[in-house]
Coordinates of C-alpha atoms in Angstrom, one line a residue:
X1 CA 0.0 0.0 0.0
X2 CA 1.2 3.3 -1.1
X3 CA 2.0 6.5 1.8
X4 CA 2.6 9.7 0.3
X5 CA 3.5 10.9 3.7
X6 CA 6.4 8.9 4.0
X7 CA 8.0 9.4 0.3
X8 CA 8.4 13.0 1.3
X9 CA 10.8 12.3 3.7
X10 CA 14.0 12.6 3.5
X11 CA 14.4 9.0 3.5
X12 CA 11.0 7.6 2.1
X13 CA 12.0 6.7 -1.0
X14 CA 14.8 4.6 -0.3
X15 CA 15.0 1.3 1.7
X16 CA 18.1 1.1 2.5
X17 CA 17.9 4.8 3.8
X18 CA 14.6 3.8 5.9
X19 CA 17.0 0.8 7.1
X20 CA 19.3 3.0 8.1
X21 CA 17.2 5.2 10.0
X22 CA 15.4 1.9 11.8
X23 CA 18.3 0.3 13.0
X24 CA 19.6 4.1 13.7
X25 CA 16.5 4.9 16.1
X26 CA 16.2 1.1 17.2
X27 CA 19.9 1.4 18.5
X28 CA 18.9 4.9 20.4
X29 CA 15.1 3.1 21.6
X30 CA 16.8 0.1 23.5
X31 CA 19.9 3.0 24.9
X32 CA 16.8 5.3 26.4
X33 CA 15.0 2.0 27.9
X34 CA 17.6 0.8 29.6
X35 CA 18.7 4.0 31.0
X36 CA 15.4 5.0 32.2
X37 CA 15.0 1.2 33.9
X38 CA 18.2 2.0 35.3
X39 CA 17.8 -1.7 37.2
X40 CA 21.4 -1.7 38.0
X41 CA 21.5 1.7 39.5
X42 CA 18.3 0.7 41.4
X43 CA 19.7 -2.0 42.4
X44 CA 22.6 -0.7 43.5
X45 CA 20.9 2.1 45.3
X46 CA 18.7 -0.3 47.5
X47 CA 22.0 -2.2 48.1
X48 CA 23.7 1.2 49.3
X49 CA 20.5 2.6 51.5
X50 CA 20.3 -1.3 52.9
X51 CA 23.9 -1.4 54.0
X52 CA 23.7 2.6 55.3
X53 CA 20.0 2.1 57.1
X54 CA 21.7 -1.2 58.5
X55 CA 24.5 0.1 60.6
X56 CA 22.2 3.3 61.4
X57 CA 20.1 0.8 63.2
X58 CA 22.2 -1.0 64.8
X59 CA 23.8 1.9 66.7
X60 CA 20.9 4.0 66.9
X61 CA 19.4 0.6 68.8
X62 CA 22.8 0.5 70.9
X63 CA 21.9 4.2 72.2
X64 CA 18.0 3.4 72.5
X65 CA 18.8 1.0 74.7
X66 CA 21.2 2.5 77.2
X67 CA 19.1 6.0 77.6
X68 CA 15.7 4.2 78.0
X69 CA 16.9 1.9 80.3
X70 CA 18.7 4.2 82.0
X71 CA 17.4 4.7 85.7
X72 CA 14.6 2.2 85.5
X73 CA 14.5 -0.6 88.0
X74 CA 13.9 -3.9 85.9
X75 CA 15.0 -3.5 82.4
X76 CA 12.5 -2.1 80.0
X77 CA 12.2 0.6 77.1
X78 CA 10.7 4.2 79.1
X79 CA 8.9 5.4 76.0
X80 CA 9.7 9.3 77.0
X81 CA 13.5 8.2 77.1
X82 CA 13.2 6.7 73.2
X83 CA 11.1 9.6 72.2
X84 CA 13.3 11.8 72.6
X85 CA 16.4 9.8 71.4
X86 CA 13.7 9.7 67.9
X87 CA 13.1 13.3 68.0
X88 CA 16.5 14.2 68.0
X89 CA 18.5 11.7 66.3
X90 CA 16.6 10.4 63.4
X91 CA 17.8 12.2 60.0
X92 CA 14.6 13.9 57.9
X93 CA 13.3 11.7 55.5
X94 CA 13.4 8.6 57.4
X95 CA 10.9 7.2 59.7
X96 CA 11.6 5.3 63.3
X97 CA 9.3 3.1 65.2
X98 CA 10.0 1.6 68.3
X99 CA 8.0 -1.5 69.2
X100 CA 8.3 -3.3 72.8
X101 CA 9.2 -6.6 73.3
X102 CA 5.2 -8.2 72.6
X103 CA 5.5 -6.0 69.2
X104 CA 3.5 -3.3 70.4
X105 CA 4.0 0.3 68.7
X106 CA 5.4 2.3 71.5
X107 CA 7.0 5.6 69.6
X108 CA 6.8 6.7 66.3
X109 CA 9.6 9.9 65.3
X110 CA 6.5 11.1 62.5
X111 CA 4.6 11.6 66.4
X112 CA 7.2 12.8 67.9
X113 CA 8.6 15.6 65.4
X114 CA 4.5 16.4 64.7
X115 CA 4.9 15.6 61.2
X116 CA 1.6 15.3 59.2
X117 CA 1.2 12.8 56.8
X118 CA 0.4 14.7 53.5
X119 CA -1.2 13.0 50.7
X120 CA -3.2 14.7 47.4
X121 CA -6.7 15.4 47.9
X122 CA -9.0 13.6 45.4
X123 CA -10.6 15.8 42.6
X124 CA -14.3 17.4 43.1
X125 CA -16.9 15.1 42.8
X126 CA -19.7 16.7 41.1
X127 CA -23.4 16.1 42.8
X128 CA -24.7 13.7 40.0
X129 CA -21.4 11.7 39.8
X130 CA -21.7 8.4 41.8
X131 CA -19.4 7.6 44.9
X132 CA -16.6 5.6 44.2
X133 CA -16.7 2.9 46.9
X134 CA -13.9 1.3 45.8
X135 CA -11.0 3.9 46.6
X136 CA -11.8 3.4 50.2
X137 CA -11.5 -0.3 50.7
X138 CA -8.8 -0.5 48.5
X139 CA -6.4 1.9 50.8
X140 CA -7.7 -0.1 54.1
X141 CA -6.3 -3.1 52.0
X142 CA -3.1 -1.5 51.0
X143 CA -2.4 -0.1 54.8
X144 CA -3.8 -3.5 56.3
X145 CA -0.9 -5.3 53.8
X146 CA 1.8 -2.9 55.1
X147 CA 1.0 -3.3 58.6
X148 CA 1.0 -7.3 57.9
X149 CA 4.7 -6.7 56.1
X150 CA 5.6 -4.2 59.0
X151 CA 4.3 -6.8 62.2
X152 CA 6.2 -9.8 60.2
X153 CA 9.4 -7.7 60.1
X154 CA 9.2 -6.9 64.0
X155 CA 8.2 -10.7 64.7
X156 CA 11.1 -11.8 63.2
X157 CA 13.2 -9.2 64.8
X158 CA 12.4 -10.4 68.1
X159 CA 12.3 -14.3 67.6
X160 CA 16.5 -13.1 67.4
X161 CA 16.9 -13.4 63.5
X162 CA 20.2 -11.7 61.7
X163 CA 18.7 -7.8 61.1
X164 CA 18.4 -7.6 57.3
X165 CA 16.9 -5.4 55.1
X166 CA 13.8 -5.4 53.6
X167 CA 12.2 -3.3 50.5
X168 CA 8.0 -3.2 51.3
X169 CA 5.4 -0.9 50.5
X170 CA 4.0 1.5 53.5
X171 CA 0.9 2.7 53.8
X172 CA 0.7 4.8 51.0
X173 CA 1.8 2.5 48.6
X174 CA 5.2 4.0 48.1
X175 CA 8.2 1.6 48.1
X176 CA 10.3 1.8 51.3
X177 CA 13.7 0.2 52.3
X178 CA 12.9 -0.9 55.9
X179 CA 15.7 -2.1 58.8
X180 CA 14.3 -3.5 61.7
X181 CA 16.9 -4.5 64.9
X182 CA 16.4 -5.9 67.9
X183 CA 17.1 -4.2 71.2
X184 CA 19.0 -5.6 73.9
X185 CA 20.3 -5.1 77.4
X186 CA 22.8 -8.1 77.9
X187 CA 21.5 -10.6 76.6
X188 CA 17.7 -9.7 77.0
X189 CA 15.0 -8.5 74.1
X190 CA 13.5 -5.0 75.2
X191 CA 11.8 -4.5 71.8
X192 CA 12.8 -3.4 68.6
X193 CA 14.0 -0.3 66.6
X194 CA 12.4 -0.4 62.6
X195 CA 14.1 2.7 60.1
X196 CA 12.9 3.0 57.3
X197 CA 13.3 5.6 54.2
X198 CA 11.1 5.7 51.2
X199 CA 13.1 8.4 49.2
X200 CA 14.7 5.6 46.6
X201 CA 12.0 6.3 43.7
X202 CA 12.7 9.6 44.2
X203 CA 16.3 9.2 43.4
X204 CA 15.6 7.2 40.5
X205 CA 13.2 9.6 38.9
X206 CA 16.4 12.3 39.2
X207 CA 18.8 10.1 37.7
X208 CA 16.5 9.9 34.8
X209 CA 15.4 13.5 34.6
X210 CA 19.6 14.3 35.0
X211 CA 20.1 12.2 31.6
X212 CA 17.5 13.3 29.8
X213 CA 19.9 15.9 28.2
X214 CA 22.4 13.1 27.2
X215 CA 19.4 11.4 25.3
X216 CA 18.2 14.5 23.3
X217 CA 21.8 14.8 21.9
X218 CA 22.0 11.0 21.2
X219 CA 18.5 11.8 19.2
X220 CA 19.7 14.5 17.6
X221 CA 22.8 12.6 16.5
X222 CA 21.1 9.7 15.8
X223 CA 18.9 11.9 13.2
X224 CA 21.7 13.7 12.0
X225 CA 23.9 10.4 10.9
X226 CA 20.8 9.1 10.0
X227 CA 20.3 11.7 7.3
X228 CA 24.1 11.8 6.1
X229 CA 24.2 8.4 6.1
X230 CA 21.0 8.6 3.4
X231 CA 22.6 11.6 1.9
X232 CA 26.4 9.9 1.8
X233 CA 24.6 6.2 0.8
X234 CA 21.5 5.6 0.0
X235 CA 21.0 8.6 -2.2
X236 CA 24.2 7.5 -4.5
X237 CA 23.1 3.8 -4.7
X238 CA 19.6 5.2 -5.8
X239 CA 21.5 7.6 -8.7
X240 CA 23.6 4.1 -9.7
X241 CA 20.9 1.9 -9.7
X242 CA 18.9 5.0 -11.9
X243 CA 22.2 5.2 -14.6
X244 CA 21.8 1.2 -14.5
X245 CA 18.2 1.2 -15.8
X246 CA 19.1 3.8 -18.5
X247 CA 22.1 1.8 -19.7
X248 CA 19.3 -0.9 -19.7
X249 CA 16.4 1.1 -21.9
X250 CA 19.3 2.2 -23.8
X251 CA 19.5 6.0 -22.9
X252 CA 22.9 5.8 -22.6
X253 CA 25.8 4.3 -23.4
X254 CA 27.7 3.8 -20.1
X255 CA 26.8 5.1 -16.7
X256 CA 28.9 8.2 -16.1
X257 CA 28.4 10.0 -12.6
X258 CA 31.5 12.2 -12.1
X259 CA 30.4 13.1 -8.7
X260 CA 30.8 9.4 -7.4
X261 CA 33.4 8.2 -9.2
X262 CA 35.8 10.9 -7.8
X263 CA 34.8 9.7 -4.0
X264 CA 37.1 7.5 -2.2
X265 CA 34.9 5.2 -0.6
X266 CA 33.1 2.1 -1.7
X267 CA 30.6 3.9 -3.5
X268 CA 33.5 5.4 -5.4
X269 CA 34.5 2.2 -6.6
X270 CA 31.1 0.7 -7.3
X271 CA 30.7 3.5 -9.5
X272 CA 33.5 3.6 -11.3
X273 CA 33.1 -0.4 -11.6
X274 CA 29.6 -0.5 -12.8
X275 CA 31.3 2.3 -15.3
X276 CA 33.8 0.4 -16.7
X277 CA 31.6 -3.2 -16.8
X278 CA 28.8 -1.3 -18.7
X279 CA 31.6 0.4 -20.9
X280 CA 33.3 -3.4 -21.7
X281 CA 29.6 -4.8 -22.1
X282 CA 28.5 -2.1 -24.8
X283 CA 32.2 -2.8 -26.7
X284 CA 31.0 -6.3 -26.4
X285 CA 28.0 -6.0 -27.9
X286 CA 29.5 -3.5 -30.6
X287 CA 32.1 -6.7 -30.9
X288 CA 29.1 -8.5 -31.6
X289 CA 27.1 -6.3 -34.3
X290 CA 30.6 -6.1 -36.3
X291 CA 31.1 -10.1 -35.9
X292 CA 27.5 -10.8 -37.2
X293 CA 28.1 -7.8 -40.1
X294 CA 31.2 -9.9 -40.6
X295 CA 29.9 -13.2 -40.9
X296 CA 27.2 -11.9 -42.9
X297 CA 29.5 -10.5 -45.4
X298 CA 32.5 -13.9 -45.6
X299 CA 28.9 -16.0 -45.6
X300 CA 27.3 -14.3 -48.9
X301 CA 30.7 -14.5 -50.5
X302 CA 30.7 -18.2 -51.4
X303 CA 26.9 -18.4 -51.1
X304 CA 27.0 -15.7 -54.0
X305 CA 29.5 -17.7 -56.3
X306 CA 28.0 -21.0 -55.5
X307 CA 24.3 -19.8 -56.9
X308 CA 26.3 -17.9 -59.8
X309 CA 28.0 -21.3 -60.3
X310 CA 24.8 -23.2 -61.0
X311 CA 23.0 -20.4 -62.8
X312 CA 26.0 -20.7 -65.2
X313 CA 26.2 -24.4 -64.8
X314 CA 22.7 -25.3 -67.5
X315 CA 24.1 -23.5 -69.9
X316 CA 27.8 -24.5 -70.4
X317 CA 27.5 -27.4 -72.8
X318 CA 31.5 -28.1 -72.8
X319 CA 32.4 -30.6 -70.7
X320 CA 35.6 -29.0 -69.8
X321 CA 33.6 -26.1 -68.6
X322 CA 31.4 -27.7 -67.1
X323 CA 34.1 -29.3 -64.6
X324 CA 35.9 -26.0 -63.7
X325 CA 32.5 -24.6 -62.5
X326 CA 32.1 -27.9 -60.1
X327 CA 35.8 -27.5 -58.7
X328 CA 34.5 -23.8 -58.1
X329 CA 31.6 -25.2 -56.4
X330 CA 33.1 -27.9 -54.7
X331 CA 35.7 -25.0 -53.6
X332 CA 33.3 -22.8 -52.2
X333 CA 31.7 -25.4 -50.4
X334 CA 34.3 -26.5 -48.7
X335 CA 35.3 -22.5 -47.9
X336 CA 31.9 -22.1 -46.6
X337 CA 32.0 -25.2 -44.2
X338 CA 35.2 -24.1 -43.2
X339 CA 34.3 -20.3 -42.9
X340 CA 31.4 -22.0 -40.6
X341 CA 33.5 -24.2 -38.5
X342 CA 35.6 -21.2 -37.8
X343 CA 32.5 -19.0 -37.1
X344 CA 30.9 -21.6 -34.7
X345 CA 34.6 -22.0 -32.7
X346 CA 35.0 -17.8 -32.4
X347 CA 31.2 -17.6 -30.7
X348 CA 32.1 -20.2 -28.4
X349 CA 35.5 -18.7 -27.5
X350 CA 34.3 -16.5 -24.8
X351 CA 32.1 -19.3 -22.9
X352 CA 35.0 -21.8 -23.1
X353 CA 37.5 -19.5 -21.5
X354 CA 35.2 -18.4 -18.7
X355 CA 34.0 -21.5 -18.3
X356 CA 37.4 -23.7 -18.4
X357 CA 39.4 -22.8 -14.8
X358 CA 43.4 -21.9 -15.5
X359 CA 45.7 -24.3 -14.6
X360 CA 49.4 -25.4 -14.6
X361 CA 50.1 -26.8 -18.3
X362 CA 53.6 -27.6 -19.2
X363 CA 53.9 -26.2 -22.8
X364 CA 56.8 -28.1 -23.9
X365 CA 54.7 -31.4 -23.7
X366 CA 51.8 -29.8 -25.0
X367 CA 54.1 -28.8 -28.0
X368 CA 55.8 -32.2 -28.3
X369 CA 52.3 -34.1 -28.9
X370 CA 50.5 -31.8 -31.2
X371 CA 53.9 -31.6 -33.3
X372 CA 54.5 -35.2 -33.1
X373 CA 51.1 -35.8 -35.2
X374 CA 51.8 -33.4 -38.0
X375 CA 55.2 -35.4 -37.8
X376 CA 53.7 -39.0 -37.8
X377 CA 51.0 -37.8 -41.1
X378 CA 54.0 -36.1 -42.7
X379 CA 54.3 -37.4 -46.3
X380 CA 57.0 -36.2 -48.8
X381 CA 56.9 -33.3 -50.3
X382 CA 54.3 -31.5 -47.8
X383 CA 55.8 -29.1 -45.5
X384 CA 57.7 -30.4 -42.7
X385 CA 57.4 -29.4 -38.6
X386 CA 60.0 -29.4 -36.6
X387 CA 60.5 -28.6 -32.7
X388 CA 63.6 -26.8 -30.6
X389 CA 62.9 -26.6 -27.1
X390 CA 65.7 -25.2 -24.3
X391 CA 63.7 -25.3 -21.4
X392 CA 63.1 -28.4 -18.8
X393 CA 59.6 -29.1 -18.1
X394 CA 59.8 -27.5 -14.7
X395 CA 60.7 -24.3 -16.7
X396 CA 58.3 -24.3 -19.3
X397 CA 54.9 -23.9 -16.7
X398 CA 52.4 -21.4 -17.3
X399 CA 48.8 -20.7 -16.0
X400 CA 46.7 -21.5 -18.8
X401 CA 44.0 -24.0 -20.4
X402 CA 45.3 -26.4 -22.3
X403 CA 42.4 -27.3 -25.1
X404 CA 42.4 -23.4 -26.3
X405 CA 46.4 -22.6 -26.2
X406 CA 46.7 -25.9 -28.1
X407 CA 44.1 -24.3 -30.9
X408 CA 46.5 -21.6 -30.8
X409 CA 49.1 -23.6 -31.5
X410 CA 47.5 -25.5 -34.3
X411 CA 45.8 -21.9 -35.9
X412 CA 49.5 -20.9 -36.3
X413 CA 50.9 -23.9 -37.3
X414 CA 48.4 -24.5 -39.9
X415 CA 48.7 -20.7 -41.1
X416 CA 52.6 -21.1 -41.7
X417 CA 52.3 -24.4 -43.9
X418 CA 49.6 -22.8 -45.9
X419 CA 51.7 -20.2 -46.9
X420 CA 55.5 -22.4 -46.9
X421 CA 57.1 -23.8 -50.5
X422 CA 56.5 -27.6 -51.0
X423 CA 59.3 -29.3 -49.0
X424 CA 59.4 -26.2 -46.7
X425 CA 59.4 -26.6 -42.8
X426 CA 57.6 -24.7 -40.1
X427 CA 60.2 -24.6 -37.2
X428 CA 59.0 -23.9 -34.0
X429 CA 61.3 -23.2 -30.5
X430 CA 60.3 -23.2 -26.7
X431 CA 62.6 -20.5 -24.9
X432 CA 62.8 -18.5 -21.9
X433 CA 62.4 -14.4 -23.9
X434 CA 65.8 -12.4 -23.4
X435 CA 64.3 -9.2 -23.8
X436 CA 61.8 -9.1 -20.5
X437 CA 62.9 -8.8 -17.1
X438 CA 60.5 -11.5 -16.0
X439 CA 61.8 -14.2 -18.1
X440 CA 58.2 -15.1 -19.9
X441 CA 58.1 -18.2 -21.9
X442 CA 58.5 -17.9 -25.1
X443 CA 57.1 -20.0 -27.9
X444 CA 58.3 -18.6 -31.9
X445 CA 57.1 -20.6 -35.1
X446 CA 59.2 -19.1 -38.4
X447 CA 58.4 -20.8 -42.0
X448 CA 59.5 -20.4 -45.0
X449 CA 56.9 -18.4 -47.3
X450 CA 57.0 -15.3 -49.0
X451 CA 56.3 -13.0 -45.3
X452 CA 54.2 -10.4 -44.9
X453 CA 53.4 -7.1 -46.2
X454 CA 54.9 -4.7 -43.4
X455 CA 51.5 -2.5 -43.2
X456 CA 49.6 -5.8 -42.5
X457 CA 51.9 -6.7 -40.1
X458 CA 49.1 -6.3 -37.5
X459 CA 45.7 -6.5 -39.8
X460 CA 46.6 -10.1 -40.2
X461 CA 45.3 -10.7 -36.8
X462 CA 41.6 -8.9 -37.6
X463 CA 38.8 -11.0 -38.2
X464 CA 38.1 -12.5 -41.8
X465 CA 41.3 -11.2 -43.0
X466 CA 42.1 -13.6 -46.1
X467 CA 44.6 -11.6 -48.1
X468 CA 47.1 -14.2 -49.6
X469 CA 50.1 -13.9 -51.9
X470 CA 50.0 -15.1 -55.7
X471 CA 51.2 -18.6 -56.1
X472 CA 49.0 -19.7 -52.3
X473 CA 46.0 -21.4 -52.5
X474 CA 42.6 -19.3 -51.9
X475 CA 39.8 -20.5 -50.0
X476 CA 41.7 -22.8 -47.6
X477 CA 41.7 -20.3 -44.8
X478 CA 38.4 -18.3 -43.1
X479 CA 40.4 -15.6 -41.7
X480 CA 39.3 -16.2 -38.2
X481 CA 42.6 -18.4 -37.2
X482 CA 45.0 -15.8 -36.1
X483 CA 42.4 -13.3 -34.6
X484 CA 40.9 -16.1 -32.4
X485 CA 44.3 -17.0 -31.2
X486 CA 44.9 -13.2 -30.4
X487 CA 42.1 -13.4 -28.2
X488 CA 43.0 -16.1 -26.5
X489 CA 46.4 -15.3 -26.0
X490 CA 45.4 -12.5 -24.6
X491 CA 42.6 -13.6 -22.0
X492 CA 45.9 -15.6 -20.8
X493 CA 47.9 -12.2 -20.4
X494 CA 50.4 -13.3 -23.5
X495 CA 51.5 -11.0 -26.0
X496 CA 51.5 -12.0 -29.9
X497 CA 52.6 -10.8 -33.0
X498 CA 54.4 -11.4 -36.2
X499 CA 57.4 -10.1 -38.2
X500 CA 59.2 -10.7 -41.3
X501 CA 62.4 -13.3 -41.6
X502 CA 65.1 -11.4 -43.0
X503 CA 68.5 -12.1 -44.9
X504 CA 72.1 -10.1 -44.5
X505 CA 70.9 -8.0 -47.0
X506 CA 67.3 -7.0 -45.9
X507 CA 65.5 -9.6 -48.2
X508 CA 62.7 -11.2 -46.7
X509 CA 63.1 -14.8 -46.2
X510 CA 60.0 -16.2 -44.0
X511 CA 57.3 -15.0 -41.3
X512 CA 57.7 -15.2 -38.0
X513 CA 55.2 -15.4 -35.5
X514 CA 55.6 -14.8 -31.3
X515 CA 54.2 -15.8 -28.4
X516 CA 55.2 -15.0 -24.7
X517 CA 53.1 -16.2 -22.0
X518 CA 53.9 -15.2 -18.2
X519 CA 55.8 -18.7 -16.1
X520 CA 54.4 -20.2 -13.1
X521 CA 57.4 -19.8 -10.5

């Protein structure tokens, strides 16, 4: 259900800023109950007016004793000698009552200092308004409890039980800490001596008007993070997750908040993260437009001079004729099953590599098998492989996937023997590289052939990129090889590239093509 009160907040449109602001004023709810149950301070309080009201007893039982008894033949409490002992020496605030040894009231220091108990009158009772009969019985209920609480206390006083103190209601209903000693001459009860001081609520309701200062500036804190903590948080997440959904409706191109990307803080680099993934997914799918203009294009190619092939085909009677417009065919077909092959590997690149987890692949062996069959199908004539490796096996580790870097090697392989003499020979050497200070492995493949134009010395890696010299066979290659062995090269943090073979005197002799991927120490 919709409140259009609470989206005008500061903090009603966002969840995460209304979570904030919860867990902000539950933290402050649970601080301002428990310091306004203060139980341990309560506690401790009753524990401290226990312990004082105790030893005030005790020694104002001690004097009781010795100036009652003072001058009276058998030994008994002279209620005008402890009246005056309560008059003078019992603190305000506290009450003193003085019971004889059968638990009779003899003194009371209220009586004796004439003061009056004051309580509240009740409000006007209008003539129509019926009597409450209830208020009355229940205050002869409440002052016939405390005088139950009060007699048991004096009982157990004189049956010679450890003084201890007590917390009880009196008569108004207020909570008191009560003490009540026996008093003694030698070893004889005279009565007892019950204190009592019902000033502890009191105290309590102090401490907690004292702090209530402390808790307005925790509110006001606690309002104040809340709102930077919406301003500083929520509000940015809210503006990312806005620049997300008009990447997504295609508004924009990349999210691109200045603001938060020049912050320091997490939401700094969520925003310049979500920039730079949004900026590598629209190149991706820019990737991808080209790659299906591409295939398009290579695809219509062969598709084209197929159908112009058998268009042409009904009407060649010559027999001659007739064949070199099947080889055509039969060579475009095989160029477009290749061209598909090719197509069908380079849109699954991407899924294999983040799919396949890196590990430790020893590239020399790797090398030594997929050499070893172009050397075990080798027939006469055909170019020839060969393989130079310096490195031990231990040497030769990198961090890799072993099904795509062995495409790579294949790709390349292939590439050079299309382009070498008859009887030529693709060499191929495993080394550690000279020329970096970290000592990548290095993996170089040289043929033959007739090298490369210098200003496609980097084209040649571009997708569908089939220009051949005269003299090479056409249609044999999609174009795809090296540009899907650049990518994966690179999504193993390798460098490749190719350069010309050269002579003493600046002729070019062969290709050369170079790999260097980092070693596993």
């Amino acid at each position: 259900m919709s409140k259009p009160w609470l989206k005008r907040l500061p903090f009603g449109q966002s969840r995460l800023g209304r979570l904030i602001f919860g867990l902000n004023v539950l933290g402050l709810i649970i601080i301002v109950i428990g310091a306004l149950v203060l139980s341990d301070f309560r506690g401790g309080l009753i524990n401290a007016q226990s312990d004082s009201l105790l030893s005030q007893a005790q020694l104002m039982g001690e004097v009781i004793a010795e100036v009652a008894t003072e001058g009276v033949p058998e030994p008994h409490l002279e209620a005008e000698n402890a009246a005056i002992v309560l008059g003078r020496f019992i603190p305000s605030g506290q009450r003193a009552r003085l019971f004889d040894d059968k638990g009779n009231l003899i003194s009371d220091s209220y009586a004796v200092s004439d003061l009056i108990d004051v309580s509240q009158l009740p409000p006007a009772r209008k003539p129509n308004d019926p009597v409450p009969q209830d208020k009355s019985a229940k205050r002869q209920a409440r002052r016939a409890l405390a005088e139950q609480q009060l007699h048991g206390e004096v009982m157990m006083a004189l049956s010679g039980a450890p003084p201890t103190a007590v917390v009880r209601l009196n008569e108004r209903g207020i909570k008191v800490v009560s003490v009540s000693v026996p008093l003694r001459h030698v070893k004889e009860v005279l009565g007892v001596l019950t204190i009592e001081r019902g000033d502890v609520d009191k105290i309590v309701a102090a401490q907690r008007w004292s702090m209530l200062p402390f808790i307005l500036v925790a509110f006001g804190v606690t309002m104040l993070s809340s709102l930077l903590l919406n301003w500083l948080v929520s509000r940015p997440i809210h503006r990312l997750s806005a620049a997300a959904d008009n990447v997504r409706l295609a508004r924009t191109r990349a999210i691109s908040l200045p603001d938060l990307e020049s912050r320091r803080d997490e939401i700094g680099t969520l925003a310049r993260s979500l920039e730079s993934m949004t900026d590598t997914l629209w190149r991706r799918m820019e990737e991808i437009d080209r790659f299906a203009a591409d295939v398009s294009h290579e695809i219509k190619n062969p598709l084209t001079s197929i159908r112009s092939a058998l268009e042409t085909l009904p009407l060649v009677k010559n027999d001659e004729a007739r064949d070199r417009l099947m080889a055509v065919i039969n060579q475009d077909v095989r160029r477009a099953d290749r061209l598909i092959t090719d197509i069908s590997n380079a849109s699954r690149l991407d899924a294999e590599l983040s799919r396949d987890t890196p590990k430790k692949v020893e590239v020399g062996t790797l090398l030594e098998d997929i050499i070893s069959l172009y050397q075990q199908s080798h027939i006469a004539g055909q170019v020839a492989v060969s393989f130079k490796r310096t490195l031990p096996p231990a040497a030769s580790l990198v961090n890799g996937r072993e099904g795509p870097l062995g495409q790579v090697f294949r790709n390349i392989i292939d590439n050079a023997r299309s382009f070498s003499p008859e009887g030529g020979e693709v060499r191929v050497t495993l080394a550690h590289s000279n020329t970096d200070p970290l000592r990548p492995t290095s993996i170089v493949f040289e043929d033959d052939g007739p090298g490369i134009p210098e200003d496609n010395l980097e084209t040649i890696f571009q997708r569908f990129y089939t220009s051949r010299p005269k003299g090479t066979s056409f249609g044999r290659n999609s174009g795809l090889g090296l540009s899907i062995s650049r990518q994966i090269i690179e999504a193993h943090n390798g460098k490749i590239w190719a350069e010309n073979r050269k002579d003493d005197s600046g002729n070019v002799v062969g290709a050369r093509f170079a790999i260097l991927l980092p070693s596993v120490n």
